mmCIF file of C-alpha atoms in Angstrom:
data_model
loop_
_atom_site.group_PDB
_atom_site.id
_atom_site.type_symbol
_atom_site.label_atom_id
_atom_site.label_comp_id
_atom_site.label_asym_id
_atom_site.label_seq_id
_atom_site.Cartn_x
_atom_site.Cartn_y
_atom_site.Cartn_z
ATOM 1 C CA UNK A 1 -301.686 -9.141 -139.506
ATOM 2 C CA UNK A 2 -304.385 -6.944 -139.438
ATOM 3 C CA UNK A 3 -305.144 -7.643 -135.430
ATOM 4 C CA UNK A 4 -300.684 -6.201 -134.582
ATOM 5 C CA UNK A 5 -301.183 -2.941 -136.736
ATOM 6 C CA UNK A 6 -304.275 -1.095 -135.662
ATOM 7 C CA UNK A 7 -303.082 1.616 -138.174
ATOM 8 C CA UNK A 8 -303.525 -0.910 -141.197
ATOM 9 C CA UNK A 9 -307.413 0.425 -141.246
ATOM 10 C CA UNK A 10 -306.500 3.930 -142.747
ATOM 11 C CA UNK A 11 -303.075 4.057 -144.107
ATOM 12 C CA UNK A 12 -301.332 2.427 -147.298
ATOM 13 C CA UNK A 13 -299.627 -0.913 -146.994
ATOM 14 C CA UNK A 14 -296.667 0.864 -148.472
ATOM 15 C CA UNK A 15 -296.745 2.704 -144.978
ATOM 16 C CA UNK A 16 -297.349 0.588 -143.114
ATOM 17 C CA UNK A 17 -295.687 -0.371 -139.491
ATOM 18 C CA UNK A 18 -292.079 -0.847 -140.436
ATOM 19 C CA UNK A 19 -288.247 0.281 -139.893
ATOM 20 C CA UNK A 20 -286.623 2.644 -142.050
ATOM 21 C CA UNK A 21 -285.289 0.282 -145.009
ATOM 22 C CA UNK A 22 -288.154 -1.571 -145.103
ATOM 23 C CA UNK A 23 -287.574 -3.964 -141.954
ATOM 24 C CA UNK A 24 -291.251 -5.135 -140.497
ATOM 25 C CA UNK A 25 -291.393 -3.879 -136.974
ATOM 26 C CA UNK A 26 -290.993 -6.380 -134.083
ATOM 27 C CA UNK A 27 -293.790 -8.949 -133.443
ATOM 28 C CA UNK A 28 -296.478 -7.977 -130.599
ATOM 29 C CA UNK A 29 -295.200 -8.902 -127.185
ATOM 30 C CA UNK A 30 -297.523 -11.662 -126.869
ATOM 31 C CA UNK A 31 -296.485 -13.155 -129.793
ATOM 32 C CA UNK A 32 -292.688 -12.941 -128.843
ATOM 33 C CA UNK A 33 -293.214 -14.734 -125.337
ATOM 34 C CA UNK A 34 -294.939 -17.617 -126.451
ATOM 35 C CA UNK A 35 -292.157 -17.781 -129.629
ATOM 36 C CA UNK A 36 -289.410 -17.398 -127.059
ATOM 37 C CA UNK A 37 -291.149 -20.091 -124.717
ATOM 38 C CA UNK A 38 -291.069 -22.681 -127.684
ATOM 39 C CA UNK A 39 -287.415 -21.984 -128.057
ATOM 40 C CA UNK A 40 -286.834 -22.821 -124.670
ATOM 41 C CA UNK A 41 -289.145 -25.624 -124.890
ATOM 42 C CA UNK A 42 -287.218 -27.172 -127.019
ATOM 43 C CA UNK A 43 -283.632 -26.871 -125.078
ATOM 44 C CA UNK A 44 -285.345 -27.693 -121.436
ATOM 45 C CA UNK A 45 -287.469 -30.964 -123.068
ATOM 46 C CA UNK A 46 -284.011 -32.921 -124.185
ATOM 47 C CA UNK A 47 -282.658 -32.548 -120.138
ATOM 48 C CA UNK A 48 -285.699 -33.786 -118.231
ATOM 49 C CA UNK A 49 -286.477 -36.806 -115.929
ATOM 50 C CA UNK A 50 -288.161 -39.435 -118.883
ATOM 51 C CA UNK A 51 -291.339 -39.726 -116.606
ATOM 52 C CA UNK A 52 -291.711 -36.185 -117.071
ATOM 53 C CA UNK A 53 -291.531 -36.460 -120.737
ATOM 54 C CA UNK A 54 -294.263 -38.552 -120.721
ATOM 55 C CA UNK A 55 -296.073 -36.435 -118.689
ATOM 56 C CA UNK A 56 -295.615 -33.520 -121.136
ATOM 57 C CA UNK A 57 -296.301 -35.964 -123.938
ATOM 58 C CA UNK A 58 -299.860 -36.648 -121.840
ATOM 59 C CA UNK A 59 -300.143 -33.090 -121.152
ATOM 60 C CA UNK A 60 -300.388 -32.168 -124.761
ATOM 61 C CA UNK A 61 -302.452 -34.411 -125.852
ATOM 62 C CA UNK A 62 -305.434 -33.813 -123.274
ATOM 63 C CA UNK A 63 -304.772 -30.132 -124.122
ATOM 64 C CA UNK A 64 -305.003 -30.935 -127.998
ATOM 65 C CA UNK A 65 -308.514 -32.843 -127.107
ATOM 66 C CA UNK A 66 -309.747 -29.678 -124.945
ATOM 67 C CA UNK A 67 -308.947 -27.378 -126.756
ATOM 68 C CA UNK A 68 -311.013 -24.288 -128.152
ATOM 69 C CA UNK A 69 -308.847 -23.084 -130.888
ATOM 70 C CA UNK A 70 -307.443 -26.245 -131.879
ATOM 71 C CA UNK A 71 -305.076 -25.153 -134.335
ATOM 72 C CA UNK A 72 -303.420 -22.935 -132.221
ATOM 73 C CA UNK A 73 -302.397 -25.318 -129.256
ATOM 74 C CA UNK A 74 -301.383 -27.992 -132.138
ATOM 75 C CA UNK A 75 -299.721 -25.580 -133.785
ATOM 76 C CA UNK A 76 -297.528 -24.687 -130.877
ATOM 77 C CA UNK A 77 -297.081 -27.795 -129.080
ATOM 78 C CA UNK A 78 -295.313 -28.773 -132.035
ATOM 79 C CA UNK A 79 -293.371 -26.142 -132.444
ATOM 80 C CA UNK A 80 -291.805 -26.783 -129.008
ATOM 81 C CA UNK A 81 -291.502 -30.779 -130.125
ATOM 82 C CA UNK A 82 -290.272 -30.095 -133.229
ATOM 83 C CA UNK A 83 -287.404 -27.765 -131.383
ATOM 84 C CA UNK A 84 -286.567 -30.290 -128.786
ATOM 85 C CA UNK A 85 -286.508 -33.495 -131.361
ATOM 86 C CA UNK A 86 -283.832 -30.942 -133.244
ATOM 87 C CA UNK A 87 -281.970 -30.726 -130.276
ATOM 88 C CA UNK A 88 -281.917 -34.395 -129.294
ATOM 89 C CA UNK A 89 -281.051 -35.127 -132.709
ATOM 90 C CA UNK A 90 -278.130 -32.612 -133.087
ATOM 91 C CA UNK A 91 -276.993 -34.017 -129.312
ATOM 92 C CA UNK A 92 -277.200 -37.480 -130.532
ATOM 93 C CA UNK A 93 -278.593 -38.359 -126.808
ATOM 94 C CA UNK A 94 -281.413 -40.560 -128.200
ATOM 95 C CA UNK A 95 -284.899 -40.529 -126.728
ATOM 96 C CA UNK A 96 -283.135 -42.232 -123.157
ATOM 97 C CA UNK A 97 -284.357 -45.389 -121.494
ATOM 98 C CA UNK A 98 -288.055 -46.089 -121.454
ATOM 99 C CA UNK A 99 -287.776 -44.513 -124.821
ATOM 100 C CA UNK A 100 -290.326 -46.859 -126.671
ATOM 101 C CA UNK A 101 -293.183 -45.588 -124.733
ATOM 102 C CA UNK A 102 -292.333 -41.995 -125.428
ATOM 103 C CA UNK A 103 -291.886 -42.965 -129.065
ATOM 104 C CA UNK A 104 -294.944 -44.521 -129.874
ATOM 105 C CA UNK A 105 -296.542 -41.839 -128.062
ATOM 106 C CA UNK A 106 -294.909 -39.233 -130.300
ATOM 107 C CA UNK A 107 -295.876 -41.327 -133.563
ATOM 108 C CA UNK A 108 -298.976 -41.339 -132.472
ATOM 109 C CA UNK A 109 -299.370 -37.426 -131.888
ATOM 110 C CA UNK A 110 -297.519 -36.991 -135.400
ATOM 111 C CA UNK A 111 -299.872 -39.378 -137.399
ATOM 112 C CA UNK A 112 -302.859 -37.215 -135.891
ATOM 113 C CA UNK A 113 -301.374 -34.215 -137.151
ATOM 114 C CA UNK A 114 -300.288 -35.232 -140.377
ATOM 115 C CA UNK A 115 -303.950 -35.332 -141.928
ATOM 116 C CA UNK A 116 -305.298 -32.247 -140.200
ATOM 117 C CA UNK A 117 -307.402 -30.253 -143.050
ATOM 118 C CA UNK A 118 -307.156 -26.741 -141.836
ATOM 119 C CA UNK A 119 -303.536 -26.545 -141.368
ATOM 120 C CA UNK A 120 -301.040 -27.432 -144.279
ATOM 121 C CA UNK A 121 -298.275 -25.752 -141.770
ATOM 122 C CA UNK A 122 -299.326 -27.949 -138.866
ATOM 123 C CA UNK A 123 -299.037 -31.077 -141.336
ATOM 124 C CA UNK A 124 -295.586 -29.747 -142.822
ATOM 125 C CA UNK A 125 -294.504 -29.403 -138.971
ATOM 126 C CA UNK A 126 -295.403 -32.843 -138.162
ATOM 127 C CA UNK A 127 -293.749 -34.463 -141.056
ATOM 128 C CA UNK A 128 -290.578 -32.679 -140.048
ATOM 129 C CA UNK A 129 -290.857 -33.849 -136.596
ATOM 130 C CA UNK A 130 -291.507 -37.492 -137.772
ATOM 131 C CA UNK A 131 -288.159 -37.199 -139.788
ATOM 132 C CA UNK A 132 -286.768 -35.738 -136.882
ATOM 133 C CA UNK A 133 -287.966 -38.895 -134.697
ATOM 134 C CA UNK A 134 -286.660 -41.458 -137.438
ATOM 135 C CA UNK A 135 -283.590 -39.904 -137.501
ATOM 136 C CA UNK A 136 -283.021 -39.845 -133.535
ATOM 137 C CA UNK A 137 -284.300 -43.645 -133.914
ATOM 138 C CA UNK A 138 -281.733 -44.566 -136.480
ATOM 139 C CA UNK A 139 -278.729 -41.954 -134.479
ATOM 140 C CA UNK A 140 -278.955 -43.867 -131.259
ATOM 141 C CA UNK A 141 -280.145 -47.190 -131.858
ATOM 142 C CA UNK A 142 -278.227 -47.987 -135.377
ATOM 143 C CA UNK A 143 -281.584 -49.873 -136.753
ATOM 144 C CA UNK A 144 -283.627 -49.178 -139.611
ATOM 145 C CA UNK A 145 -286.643 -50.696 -137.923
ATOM 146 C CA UNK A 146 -288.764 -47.465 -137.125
ATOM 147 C CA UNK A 147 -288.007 -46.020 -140.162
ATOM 148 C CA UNK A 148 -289.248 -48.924 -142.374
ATOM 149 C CA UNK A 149 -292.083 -48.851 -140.273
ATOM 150 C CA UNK A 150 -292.930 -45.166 -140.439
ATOM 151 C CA UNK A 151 -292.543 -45.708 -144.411
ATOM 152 C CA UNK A 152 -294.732 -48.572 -144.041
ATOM 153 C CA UNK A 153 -297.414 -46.699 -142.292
ATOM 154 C CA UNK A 154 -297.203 -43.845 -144.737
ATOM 155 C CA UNK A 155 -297.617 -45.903 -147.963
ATOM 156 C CA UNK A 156 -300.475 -47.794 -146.375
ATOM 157 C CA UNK A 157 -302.286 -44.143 -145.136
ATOM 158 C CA UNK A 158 -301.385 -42.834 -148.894
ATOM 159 C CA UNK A 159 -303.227 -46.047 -150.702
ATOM 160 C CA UNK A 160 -306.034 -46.137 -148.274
ATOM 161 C CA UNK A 161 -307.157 -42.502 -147.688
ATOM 162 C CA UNK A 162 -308.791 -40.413 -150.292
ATOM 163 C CA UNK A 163 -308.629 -36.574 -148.680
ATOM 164 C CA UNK A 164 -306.026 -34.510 -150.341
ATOM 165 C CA UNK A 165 -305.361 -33.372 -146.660
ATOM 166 C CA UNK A 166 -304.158 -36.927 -145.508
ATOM 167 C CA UNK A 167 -302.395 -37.892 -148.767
ATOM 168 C CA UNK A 168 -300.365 -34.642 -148.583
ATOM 169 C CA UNK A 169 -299.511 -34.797 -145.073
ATOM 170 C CA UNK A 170 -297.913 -38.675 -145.786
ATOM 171 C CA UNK A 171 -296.167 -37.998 -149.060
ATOM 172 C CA UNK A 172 -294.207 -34.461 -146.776
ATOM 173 C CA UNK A 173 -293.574 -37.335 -144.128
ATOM 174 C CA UNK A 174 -292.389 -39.661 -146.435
ATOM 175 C CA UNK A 175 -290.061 -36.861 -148.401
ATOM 176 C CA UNK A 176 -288.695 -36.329 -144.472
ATOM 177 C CA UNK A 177 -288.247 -39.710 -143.778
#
């Protein structure tokens, strides 16, 4: 990106910033902390207290709202979500008791993301992290009730809405579902 290489302005792209062989250089430090931070986001998230969970879940939303550059924070938060619904998925721990609250409040931070217009990588995100969340549902509590459900929704967001943004975002959550 034109903002990491402040050479970029006079020499070729063929020149450009990177390793002998052809290897881009490493990311700006900046940019590594807050990748590294979502990483470990997503391995501290599956092993705290539920009420803290929700708290997180709160957090992100009021920072979502608030928010100058939007698409950043959403961007990131679920990054870190999507990690830590991979690793509660691959520990087959389930969401824990109290779970429902902290699933519909996931849902509901998904289906907001899934028709965002300025981000198709924010609404590919999402839809992974609602497959992600259907198949935690379906690991731990051996019904297909949430994921009928999140079908349901989809289908009834895909006849209803006429934005290509929405539509796309529900037909990449149904292919995850």
């Amino acid at each position: 990106a034109l903002e990491h290489d402040s050479c970029s302005l006079y020499s070729s792209v063929a020149n450009r910033a990177q390793l002998p062989g052809g290897v881009p250089g490493p990311l700006p430090l900046g940019v590594a902390v807050i990748d590294a931070s979502i990483v470990l986001f997503g391995h501290v998230f599956p092993r705290v207290l539920q009420k803290h969970r929700l708290q997180l879940l709160h957090h992100f939303e009021d920072s979502i709202k608030q928010a100058k550059t939007r698409q950043a924070v959403q961007t990131n938060i679920f990054g870190g979500l999507l990690a830590a619904l991979r690793a509660i998925a691959d520990a087959k721990t389930g969401l824990g008791n109290g779970g429902d609250e902290l699933k519909k409040g996931l849902f509901n931070l998904i289906q907001n993301a899934l028709i965002n217009s300025n981000c198709p990588s924010l609404r590919c995100a999402a839809a992974e992290a609602m497959g992600r969340l259907a198949q935690i549902q379906s690991q731990c509590a051996a019904d297909s009730r949430f994921v009928n459900e999140a079908i349901q929704a989809s289908f009834e967001k895909l006849k209803n809405s006429r934005d290509a943004a929405s539509r796309t975002g529900h037909s990449v959550a149904l292919s995850c579902l």
